[in-house]
XYZ file of N, CA, C and O in Angstrom:
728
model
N 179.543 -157.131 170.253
C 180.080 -156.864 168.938
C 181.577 -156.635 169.042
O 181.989 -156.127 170.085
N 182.360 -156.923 168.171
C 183.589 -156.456 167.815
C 183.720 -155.416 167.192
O 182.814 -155.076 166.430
N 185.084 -154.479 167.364
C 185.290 -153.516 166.818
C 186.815 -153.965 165.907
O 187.705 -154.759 166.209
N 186.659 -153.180 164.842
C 187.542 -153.148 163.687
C 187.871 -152.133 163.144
O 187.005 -151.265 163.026
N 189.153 -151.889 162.651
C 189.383 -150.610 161.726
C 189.232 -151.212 160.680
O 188.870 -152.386 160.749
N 189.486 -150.531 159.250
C 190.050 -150.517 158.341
C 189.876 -149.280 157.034
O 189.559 -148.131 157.340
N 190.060 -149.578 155.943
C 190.106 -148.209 155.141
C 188.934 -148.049 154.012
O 189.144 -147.983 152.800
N 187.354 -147.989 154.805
C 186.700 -147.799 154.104
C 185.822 -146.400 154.344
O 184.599 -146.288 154.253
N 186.905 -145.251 154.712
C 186.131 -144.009 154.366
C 184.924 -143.574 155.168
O 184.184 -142.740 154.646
N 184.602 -144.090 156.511
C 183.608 -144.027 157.109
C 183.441 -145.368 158.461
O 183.764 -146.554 158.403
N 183.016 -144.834 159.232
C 182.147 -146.164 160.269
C 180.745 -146.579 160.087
O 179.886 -145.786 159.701
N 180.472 -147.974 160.397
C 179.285 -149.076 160.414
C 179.163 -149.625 161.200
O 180.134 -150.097 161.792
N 177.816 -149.845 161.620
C 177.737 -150.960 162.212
C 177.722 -152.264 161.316
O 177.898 -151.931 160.144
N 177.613 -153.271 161.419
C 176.885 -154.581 160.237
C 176.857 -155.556 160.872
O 177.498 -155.656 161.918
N 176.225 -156.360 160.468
C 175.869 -157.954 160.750
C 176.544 -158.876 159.471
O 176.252 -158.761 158.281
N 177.444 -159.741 160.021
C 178.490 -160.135 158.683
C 178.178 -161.935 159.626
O 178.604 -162.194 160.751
N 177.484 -162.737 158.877
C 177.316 -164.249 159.231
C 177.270 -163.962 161.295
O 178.037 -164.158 162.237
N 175.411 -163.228 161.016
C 175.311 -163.347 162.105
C 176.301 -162.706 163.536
O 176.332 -163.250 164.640
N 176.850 -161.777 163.252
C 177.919 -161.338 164.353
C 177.784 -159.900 164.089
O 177.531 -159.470 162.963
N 177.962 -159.106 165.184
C 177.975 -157.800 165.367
C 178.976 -156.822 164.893
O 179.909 -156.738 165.691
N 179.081 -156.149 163.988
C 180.767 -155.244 164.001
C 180.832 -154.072 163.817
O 180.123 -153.514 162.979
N 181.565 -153.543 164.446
C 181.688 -151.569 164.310
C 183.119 -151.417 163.212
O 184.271 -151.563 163.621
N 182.906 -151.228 162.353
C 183.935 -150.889 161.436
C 184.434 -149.674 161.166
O 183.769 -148.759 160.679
N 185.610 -149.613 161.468
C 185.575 -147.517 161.117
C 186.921 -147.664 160.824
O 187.681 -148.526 161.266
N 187.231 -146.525 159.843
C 188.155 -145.821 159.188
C 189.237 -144.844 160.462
O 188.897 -143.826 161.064
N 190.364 -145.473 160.543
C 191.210 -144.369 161.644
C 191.269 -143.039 161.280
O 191.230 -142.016 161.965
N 191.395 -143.262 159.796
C 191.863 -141.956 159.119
C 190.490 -140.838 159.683
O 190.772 -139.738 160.158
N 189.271 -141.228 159.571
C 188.246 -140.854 159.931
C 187.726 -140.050 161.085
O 187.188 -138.949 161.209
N 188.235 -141.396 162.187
C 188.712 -140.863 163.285
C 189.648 -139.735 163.694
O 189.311 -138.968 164.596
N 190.990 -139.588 162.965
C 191.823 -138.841 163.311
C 191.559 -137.319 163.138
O 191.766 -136.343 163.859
N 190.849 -137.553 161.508
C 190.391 -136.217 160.794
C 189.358 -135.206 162.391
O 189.580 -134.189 163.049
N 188.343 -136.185 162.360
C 187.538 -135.499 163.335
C 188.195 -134.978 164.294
O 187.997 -133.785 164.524
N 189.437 -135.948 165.355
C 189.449 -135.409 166.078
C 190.520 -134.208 166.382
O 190.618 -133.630 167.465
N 191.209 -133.980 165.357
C 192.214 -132.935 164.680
C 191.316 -132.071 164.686
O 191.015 -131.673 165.811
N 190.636 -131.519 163.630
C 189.690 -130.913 163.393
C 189.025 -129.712 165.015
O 189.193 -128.529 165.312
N 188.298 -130.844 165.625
C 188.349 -130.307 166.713
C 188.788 -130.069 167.928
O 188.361 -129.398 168.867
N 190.042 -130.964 167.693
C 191.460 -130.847 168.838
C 190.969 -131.555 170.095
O 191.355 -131.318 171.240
N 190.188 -132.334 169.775
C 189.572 -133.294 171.058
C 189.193 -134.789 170.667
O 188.841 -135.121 169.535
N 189.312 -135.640 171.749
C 188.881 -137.297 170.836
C 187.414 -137.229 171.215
O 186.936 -138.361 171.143
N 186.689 -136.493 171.523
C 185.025 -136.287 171.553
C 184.110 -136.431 170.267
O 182.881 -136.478 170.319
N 184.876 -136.496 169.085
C 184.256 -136.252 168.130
C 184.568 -137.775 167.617
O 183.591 -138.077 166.933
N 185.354 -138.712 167.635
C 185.262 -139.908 167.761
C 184.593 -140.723 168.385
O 184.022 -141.658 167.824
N 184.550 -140.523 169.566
C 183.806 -140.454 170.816
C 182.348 -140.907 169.849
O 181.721 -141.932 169.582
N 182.305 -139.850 169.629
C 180.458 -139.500 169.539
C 180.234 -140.354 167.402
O 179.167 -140.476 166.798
N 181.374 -140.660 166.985
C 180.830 -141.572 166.065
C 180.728 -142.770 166.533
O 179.750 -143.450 166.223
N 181.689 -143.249 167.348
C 181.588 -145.063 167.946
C 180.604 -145.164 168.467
O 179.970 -146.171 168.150
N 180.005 -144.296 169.429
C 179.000 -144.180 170.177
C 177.823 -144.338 169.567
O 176.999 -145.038 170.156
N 177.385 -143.632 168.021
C 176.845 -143.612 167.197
C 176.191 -145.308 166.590
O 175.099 -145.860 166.727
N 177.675 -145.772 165.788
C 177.439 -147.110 165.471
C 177.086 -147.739 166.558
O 176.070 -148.430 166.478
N 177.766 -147.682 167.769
C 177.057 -148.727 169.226
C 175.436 -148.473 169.460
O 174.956 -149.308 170.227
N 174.652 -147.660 169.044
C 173.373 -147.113 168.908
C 172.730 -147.524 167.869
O 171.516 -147.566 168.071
N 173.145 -147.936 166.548
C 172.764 -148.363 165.844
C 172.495 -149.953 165.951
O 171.411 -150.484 165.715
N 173.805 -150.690 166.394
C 173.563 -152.298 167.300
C 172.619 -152.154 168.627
O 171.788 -153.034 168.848
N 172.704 -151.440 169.192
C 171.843 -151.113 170.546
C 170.316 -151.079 170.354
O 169.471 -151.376 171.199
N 170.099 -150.629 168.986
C 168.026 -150.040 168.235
C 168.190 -151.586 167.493
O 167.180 -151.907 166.866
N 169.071 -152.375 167.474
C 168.389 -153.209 166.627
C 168.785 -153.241 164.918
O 168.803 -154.084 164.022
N 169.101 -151.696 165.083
C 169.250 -151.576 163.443
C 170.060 -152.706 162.280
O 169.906 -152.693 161.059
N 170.514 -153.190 162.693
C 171.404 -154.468 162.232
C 170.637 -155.526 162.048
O 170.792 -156.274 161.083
N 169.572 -155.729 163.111
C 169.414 -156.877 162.665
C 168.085 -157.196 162.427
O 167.454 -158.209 162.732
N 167.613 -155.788 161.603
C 165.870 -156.251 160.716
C 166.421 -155.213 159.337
O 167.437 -154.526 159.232
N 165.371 -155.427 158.460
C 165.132 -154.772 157.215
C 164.620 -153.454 157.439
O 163.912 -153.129 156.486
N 164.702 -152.479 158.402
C 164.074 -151.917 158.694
C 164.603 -150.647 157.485
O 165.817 -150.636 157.282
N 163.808 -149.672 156.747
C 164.201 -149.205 155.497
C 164.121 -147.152 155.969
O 164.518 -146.062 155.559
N 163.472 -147.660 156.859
C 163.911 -145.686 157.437
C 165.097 -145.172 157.796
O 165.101 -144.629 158.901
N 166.120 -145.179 157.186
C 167.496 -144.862 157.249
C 167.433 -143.670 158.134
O 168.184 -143.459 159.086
N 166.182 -142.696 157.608
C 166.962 -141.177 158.345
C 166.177 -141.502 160.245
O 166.542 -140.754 161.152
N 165.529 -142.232 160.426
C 164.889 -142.515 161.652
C 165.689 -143.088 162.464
O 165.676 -142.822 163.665
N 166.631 -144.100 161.841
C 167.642 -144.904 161.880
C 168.767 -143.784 162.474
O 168.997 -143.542 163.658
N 169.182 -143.383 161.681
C 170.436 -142.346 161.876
C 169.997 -141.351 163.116
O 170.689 -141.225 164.126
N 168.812 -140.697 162.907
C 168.212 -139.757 164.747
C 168.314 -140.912 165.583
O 168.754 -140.570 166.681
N 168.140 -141.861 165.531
C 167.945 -142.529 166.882
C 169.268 -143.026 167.671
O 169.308 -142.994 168.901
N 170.447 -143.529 166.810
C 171.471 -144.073 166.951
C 172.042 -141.955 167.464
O 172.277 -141.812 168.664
N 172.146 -141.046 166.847
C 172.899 -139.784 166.871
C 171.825 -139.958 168.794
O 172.382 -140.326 169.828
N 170.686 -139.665 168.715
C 170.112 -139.675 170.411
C 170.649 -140.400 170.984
O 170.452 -140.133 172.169
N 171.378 -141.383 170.868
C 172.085 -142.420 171.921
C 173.235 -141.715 172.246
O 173.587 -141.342 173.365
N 173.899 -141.534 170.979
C 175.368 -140.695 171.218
C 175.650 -139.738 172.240
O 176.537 -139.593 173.081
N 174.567 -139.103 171.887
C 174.466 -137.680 172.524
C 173.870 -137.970 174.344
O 174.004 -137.156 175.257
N 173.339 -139.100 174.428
C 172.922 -139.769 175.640
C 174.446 -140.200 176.283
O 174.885 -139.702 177.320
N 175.059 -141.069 175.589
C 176.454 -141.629 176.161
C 177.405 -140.824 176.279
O 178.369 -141.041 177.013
N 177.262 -139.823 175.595
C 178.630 -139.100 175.620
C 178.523 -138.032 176.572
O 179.607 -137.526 176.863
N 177.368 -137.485 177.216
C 177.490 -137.005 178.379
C 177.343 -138.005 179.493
O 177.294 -137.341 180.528
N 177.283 -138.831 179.675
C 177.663 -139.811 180.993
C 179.343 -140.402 180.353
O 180.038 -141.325 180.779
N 179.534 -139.663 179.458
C 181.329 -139.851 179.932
C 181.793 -138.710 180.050
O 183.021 -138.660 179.970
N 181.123 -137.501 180.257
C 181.839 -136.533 180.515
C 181.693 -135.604 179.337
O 182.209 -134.522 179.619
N 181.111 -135.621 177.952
C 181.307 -134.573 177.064
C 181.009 -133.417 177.169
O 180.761 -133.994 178.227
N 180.704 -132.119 177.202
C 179.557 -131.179 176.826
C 179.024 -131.176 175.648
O 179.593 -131.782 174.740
N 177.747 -130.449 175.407
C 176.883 -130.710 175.050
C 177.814 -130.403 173.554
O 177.859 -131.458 172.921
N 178.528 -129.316 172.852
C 179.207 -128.828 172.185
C 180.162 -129.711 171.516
O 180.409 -129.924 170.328
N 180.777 -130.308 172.966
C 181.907 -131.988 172.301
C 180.952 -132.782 171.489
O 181.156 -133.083 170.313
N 179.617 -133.193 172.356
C 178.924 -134.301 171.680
C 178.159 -134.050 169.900
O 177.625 -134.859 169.140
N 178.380 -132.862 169.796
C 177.498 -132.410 168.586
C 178.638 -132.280 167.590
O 178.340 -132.401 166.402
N 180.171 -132.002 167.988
C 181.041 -131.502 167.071
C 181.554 -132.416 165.915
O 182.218 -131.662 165.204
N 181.576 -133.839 165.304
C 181.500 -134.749 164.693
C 180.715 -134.386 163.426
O 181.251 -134.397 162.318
N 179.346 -134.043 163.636
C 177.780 -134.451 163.085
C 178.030 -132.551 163.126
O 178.122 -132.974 161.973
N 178.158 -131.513 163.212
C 178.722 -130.662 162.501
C 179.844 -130.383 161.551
O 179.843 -129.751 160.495
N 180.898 -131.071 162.252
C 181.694 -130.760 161.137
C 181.605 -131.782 159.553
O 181.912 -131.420 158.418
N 181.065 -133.157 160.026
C 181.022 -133.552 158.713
C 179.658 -133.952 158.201
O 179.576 -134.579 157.145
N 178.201 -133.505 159.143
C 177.078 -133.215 158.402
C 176.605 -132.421 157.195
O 177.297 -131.403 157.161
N 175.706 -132.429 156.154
C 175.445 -132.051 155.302
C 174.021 -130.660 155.759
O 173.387 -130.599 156.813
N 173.941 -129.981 154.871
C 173.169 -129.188 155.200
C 171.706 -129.430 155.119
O 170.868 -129.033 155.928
N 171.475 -130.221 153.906
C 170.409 -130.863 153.859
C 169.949 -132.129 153.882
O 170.759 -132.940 153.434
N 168.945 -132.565 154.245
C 168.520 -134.522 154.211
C 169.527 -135.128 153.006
O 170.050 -134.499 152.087
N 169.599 -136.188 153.237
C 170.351 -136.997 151.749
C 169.302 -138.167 152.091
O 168.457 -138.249 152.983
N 169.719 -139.165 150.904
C 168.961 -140.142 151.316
C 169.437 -141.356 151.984
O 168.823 -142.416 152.113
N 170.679 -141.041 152.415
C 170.988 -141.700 153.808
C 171.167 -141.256 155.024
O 171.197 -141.973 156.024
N 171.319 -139.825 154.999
C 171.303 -139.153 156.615
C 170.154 -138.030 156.405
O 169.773 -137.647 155.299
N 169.659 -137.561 157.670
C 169.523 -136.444 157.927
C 170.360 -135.149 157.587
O 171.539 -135.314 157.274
N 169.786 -133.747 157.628
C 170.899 -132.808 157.843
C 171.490 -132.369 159.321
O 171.175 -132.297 160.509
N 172.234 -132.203 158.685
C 173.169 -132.057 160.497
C 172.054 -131.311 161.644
O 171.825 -131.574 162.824
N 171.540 -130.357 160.792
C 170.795 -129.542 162.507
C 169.715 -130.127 162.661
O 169.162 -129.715 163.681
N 168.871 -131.256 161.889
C 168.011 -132.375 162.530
C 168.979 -133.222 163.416
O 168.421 -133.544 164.465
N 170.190 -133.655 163.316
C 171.026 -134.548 163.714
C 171.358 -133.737 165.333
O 170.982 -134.292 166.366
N 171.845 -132.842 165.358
C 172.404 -132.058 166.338
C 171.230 -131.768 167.712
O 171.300 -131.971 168.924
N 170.109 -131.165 166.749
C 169.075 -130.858 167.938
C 168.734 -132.664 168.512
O 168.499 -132.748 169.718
N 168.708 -134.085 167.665
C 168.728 -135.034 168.647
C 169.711 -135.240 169.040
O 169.350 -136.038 169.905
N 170.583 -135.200 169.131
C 171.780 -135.400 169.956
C 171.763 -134.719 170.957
O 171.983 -135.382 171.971
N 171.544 -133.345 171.171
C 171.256 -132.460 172.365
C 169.820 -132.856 172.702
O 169.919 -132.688 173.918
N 168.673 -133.221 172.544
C 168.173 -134.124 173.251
C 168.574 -135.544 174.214
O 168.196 -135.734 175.370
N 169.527 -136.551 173.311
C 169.655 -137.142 174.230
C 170.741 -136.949 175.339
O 170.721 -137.488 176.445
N 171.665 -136.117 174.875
C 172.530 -135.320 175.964
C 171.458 -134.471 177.274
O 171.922 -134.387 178.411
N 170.449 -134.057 177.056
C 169.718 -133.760 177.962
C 168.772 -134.703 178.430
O 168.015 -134.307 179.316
N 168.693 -135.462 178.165
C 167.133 -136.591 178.732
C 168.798 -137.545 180.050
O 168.422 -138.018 181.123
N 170.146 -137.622 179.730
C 170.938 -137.836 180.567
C 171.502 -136.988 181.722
O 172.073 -137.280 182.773
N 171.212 -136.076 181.266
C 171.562 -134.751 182.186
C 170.369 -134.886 183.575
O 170.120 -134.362 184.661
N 170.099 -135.490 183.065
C 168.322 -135.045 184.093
C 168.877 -136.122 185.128
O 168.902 -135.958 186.348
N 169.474 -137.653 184.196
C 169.841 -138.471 185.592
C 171.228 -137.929 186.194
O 172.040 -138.687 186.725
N 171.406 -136.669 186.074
C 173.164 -135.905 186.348
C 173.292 -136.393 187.789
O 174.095 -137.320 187.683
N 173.004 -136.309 188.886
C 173.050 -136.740 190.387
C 172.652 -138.224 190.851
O 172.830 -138.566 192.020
N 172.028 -139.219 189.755
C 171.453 -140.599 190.180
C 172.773 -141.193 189.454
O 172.748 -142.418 189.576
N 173.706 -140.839 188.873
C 174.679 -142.074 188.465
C 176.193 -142.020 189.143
O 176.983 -141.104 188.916
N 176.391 -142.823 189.761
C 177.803 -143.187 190.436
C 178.826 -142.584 189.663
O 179.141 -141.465 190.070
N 179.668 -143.153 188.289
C 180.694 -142.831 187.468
C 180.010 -142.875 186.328
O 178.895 -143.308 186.034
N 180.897 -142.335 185.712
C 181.216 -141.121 185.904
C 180.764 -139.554 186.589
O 179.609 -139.128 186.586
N 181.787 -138.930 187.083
C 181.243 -137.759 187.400
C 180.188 -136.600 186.692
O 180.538 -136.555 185.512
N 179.275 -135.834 186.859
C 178.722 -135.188 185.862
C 179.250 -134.332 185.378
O 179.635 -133.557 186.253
N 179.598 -133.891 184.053
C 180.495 -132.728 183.276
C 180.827 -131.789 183.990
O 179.804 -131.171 184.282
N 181.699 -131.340 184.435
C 181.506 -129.537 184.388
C 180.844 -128.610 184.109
O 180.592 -128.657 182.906
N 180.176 -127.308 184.835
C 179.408 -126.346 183.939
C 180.675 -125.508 183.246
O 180.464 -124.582 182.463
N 181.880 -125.898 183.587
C 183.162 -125.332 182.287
C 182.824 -125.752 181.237
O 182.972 -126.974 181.222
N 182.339 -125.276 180.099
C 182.570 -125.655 178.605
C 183.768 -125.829 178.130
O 183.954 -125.692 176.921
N 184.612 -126.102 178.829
C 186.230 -126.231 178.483
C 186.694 -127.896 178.561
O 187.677 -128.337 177.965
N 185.765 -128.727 179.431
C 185.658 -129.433 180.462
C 185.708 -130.556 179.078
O 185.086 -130.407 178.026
N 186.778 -131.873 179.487
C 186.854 -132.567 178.681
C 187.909 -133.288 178.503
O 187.917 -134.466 178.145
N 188.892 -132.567 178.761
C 190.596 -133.137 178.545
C 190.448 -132.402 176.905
O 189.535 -132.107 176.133
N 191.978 -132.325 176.942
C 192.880 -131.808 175.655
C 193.274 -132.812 175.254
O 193.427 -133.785 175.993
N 193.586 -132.824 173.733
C 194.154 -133.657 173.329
C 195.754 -133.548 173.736
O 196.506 -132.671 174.160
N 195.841 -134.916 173.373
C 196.891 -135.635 174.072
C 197.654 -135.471 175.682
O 198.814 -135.576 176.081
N 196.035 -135.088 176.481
C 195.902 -136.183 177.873
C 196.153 -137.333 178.008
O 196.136 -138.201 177.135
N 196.444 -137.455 179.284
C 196.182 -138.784 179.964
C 194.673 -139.455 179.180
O 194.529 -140.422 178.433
N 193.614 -138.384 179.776
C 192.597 -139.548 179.289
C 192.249 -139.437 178.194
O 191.317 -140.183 177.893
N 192.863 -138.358 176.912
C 192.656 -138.923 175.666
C 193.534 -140.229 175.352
O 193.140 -140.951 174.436
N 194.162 -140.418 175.728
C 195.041 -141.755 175.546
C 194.610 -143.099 175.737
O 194.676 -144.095 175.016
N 194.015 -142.834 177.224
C 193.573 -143.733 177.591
C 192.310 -144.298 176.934
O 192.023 -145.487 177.078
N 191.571 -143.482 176.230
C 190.268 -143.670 175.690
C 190.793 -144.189 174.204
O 190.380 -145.216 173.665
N 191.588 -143.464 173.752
C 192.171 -143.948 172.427
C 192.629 -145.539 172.541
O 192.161 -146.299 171.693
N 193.640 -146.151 173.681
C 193.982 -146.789 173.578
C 193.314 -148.082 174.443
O 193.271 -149.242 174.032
N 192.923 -147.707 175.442
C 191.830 -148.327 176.219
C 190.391 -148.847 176.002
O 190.020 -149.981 176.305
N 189.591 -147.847 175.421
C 188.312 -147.821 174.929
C 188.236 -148.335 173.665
O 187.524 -149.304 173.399
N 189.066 -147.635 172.685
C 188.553 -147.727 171.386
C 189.462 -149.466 171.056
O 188.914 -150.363 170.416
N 190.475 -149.552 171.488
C 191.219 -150.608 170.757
C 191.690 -150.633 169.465
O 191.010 -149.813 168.848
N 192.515 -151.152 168.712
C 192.296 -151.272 167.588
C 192.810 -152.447 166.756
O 194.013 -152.655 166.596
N 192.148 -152.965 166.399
C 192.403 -154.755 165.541
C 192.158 -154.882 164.546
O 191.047 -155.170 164.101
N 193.484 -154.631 163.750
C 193.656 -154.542 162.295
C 192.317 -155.022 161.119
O 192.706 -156.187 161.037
N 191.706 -155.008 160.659
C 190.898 -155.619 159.866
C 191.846 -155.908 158.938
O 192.870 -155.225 158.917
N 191.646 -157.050 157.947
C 192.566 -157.672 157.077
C 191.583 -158.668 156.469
O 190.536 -158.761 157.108
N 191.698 -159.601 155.143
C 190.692 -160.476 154.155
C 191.310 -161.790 154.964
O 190.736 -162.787 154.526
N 192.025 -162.052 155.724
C 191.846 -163.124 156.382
C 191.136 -163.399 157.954
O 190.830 -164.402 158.599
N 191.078 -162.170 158.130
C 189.691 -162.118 159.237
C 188.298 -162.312 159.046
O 187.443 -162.788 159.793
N 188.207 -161.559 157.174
C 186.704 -161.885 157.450
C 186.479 -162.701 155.448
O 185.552 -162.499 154.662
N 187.439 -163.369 155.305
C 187.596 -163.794 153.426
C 187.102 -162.575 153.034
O 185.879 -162.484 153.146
N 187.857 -161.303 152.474
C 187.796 -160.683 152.004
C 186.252 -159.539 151.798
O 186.275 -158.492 151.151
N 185.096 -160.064 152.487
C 183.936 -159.358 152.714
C 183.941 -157.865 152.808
O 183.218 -157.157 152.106
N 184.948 -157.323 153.879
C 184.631 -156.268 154.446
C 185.064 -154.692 153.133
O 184.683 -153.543 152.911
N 186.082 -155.711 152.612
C 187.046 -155.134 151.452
C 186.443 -154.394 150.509
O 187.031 -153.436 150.005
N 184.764 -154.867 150.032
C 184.251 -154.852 149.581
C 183.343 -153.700 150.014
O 182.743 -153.093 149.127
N 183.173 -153.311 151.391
C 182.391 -151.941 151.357
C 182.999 -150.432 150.512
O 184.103 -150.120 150.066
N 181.588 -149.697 150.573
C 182.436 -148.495 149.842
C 181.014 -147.819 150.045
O 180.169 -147.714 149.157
N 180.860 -147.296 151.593
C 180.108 -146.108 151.898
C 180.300 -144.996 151.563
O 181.421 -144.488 151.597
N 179.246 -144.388 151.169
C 179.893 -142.866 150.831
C 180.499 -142.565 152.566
O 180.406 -143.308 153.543
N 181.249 -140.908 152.424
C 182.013 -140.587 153.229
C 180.894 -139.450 154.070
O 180.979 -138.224 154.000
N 179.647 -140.386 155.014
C 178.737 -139.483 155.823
C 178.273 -138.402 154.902
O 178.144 -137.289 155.411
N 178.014 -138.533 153.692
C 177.907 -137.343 152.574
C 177.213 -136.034 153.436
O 176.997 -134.965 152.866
């Protein structure tokens, strides 16, 4: 899949003529990771949409949104401690801009959170069977600060960023208008 910014208030995955895409809002990004003074909370939305292409979710009718949303948040929470998050980084996203109760497109955050700390722990278990990355720290501090070396590098390395614009995709994408993770 390709990844894309642009200014629709939220990240997606979608299937646009057959092709994979993670679409997300910088502003989105930035908020989170201000918020919690770490790029972990970005981290753990990309990670999110990559979970959502990863289950498939893209590419059936499948109509359980909130099953949808636990399963893709369990991946997150799976990936983001094999890059190093704690358990606290990986949940801080899906707290700060979860809702308290179900909607009828997400879960509430502390259904969201307890899977995410599931799949942060079902990875923990392989903590000594994986080469690289190293396994977290038992420092809860453990992570990098913003504006590290490797927040930079992840910002600028990992995430990429390639303008979305109506001549990339005839004007399609222009057209979303997710709510904002209500």
């Amino acid at each position: 899949f390709e990844i894309y910014s642009s200014d629709i208030e939220n990240a997606v995955a979608v299937l646009i003529d057959n092709k994979r895409y993670i679409i997300y809002d910088p502003k989105l990004l930035q908020y989170t990771d201000e918020n919690s003074n770490s790029y972990w909370a970005s981290m753990s939305i990309l990670a999110h949409e990559i979970g959502h292409h990863l289950s498939g979710h893209t590419l059936n009718n499948n109509d359980d949104k909130l099953n949808n949303e636990l399963q893709a948040d369990k991946f997150s929470g799976f990936i983001l401690y094999k890059l190093g998050a704690t358990l606290i980084q990986a949940q801080t996203a899906i707290n700060q801009l979860g809702t308290e109760q179900d909607t009828d497109t997400h879960p509430s955050k502390y259904k969201r959170m307890d899977i995410i700390k599931m799949g942060w722990e079902e990875a923990s278990v392989q903590r000594y069977e994986s080469a690289i990355p190293p396994p977290p720290s038992d420092d809860k501090s453990f992570g990098g600060e913003k504006g590290s070396y490797k927040d930079e590098f992840f910002k600028k390395e990992i995430i990429g960023e390639k303008e979305l614009n109506e001549e990339n995709f005839g004007g399609v994408i222009n057209k979303y208008n997710y709510p904002f993770l209500e």
